[in-house]
Coordinates of C-alpha atoms in Angstrom, one line a residue:
X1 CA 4.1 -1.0 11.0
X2 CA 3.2 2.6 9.7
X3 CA -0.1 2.5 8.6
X4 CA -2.8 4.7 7.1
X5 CA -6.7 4.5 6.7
X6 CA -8.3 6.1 4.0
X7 CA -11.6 7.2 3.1
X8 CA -13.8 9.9 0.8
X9 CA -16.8 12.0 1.5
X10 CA -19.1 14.1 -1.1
X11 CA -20.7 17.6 -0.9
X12 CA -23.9 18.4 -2.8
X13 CA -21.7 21.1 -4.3
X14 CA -19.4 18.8 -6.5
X15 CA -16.3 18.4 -3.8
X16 CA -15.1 15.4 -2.8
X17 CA -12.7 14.8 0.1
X18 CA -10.3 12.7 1.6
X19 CA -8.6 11.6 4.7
X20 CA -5.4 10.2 4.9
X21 CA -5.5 8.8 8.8
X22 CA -2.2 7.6 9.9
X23 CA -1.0 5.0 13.1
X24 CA 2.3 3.6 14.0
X25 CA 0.1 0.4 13.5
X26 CA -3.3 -1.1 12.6
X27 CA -3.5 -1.7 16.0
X28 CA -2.6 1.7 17.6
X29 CA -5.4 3.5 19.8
X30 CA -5.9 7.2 19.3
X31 CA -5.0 9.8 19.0
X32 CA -3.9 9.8 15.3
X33 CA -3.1 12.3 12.7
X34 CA -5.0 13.2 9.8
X35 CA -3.6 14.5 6.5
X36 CA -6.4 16.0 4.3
X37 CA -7.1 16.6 0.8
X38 CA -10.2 18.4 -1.3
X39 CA -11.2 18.4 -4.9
X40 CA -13.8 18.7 -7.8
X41 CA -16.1 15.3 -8.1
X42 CA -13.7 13.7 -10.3
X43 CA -16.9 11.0 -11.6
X44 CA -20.5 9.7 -10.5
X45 CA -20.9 7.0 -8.7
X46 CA -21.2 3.9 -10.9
X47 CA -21.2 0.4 -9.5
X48 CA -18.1 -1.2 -9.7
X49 CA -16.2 1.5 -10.7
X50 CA -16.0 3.0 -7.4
X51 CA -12.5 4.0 -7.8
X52 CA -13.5 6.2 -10.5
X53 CA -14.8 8.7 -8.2
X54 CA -12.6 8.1 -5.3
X55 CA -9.3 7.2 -6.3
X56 CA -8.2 10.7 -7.0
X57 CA -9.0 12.6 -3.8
X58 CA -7.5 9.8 -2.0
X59 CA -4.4 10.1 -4.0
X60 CA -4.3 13.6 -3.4
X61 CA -4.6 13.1 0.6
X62 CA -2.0 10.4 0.2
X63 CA 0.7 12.9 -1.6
X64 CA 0.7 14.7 2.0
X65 CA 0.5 12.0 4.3
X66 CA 3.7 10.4 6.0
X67 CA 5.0 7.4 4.3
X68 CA 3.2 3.8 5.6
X69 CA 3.9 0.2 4.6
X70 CA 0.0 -0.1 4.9
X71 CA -2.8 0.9 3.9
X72 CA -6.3 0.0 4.5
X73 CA -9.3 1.3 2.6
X74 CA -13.4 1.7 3.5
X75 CA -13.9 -0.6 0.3
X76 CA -13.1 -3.2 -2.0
X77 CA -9.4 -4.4 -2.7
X78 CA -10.6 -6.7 -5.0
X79 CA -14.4 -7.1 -6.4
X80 CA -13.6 -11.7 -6.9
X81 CA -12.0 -14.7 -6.9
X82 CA -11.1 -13.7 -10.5
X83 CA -9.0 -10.7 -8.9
X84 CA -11.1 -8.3 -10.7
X85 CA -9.6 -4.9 -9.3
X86 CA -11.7 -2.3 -6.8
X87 CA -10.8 0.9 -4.9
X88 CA -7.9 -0.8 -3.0
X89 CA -6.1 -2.4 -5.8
X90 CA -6.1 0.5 -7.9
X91 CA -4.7 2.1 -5.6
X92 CA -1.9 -0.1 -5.0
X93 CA -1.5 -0.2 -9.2
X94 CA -1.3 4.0 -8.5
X95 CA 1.4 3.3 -6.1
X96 CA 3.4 1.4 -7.7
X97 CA 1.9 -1.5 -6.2
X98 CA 5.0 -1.5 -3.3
X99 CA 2.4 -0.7 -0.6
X100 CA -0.4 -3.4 0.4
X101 CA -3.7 -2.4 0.6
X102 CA -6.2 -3.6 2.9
X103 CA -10.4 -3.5 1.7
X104 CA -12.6 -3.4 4.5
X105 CA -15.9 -3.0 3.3
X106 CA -19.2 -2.6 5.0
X107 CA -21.7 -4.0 2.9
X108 CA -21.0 -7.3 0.6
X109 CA -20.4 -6.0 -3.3
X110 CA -22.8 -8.6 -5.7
X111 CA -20.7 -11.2 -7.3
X112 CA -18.0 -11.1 -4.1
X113 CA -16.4 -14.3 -3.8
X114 CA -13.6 -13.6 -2.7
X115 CA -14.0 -11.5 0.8
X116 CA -12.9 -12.9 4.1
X117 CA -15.9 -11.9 7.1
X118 CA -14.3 -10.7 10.2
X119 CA -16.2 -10.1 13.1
X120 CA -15.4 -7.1 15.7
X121 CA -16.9 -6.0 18.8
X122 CA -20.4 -7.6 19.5
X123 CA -21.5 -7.5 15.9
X124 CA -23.4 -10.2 14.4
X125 CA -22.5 -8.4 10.7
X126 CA -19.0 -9.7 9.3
X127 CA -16.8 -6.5 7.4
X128 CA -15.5 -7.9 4.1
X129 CA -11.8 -8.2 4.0
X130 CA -10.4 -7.9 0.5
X131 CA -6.5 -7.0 0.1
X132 CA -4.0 -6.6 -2.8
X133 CA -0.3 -7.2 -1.9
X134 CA -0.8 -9.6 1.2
X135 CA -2.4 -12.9 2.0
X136 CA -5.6 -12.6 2.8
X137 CA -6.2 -14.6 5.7
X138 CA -3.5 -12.6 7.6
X139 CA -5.3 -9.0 6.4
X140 CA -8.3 -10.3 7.6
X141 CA -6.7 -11.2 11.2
X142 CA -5.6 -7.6 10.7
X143 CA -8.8 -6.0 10.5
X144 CA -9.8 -8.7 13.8
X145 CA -7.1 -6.9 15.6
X146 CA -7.4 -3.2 15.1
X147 CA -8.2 -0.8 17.7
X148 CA -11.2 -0.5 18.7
X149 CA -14.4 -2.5 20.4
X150 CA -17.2 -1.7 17.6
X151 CA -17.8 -3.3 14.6
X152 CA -15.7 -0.9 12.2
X153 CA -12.1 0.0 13.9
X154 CA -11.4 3.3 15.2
X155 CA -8.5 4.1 12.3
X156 CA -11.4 3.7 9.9
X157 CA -13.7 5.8 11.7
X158 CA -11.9 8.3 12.0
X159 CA -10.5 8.5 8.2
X160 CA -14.6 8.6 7.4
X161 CA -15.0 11.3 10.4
X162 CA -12.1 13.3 9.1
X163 CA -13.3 12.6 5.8
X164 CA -16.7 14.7 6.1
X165 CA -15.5 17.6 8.8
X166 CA -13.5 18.6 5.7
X167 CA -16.4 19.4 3.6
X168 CA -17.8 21.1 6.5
X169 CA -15.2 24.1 6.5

């Protein structure tokens, strides 16, 4: 299945950027193409309303990227159980909500009771799986899956890799 990783980097000079990472599938090894996109700071960061800051630079990568029937996020899908909406299901809403989206987040957001922990690679330290648009046990067996033998999958590292080399030039 075509899918993209997305993520978004900040200069000290007010850009942000975005990489729009794509694979025939979560699970695809490298080498993959990256579609790129750069703009004014659209908003600080607050907590929990990450997607005010991000959600337009990744929308802007996303307008030149290939077409995918996935996407998967360095983030939040969903903040709880509630179904409280972060980056990744505003960005589905954004969409048209036709398109799941995958959250794989790093760190555990306060008041998260809804991630799934999936352990990669040798890590001790789960990623939090949210998703909108897709059950979540099989997004998190998703995540498991992707390429990739460290703790965050190589699609993801590379969107955040792509990510900040655009800032760079």
């Amino acid at each position: 299945m075509p899918t993209i990783a997305l993520d978004a980097a900040y200069a000290e000079d007010g850009r942000a950027a975005a990489a729009a990472v794509s694979a025939d599938s979560p699970a695809a090894p490298p080498p993959y193409a990256a579609t790129l996109a750069t703009l004014p700071l659209a908003a600080p960061y607050a907590p929990g309303a990450f997607y005010q800051r991000e959600l337009p630079v990744l929308l802007a990568a996303l307008e030149r990227a290939p077409p995918a029937d996935l996407l998967i996020v360095d983030g939040y899908a969903v903040l709880d159980s509630a179904g409280r909406p972060g980056l990744g299901a505003r960005l589905s809403a954004a969409l048209g909500g036709g398109v799941p989206v995958i959250g794989v987040a790093k760190s555990r957001f306060a008041g998260d009771d809804a991630s799934i922990p999936a352990l990669r690679g040798r890590s001790l330290r789960p990623l939090h799986v949210t998703v909108s648009g897709l059950d979540p046990e099989q997004a998190a067996e998703i995540v498991r899956r992707m390429a990739g033998d460290a703790r965050m999958p190589l699609l993801l590292r590379e969107a955040d890799r792509a990510a900040r080399a655009a800032l760079e030039g």
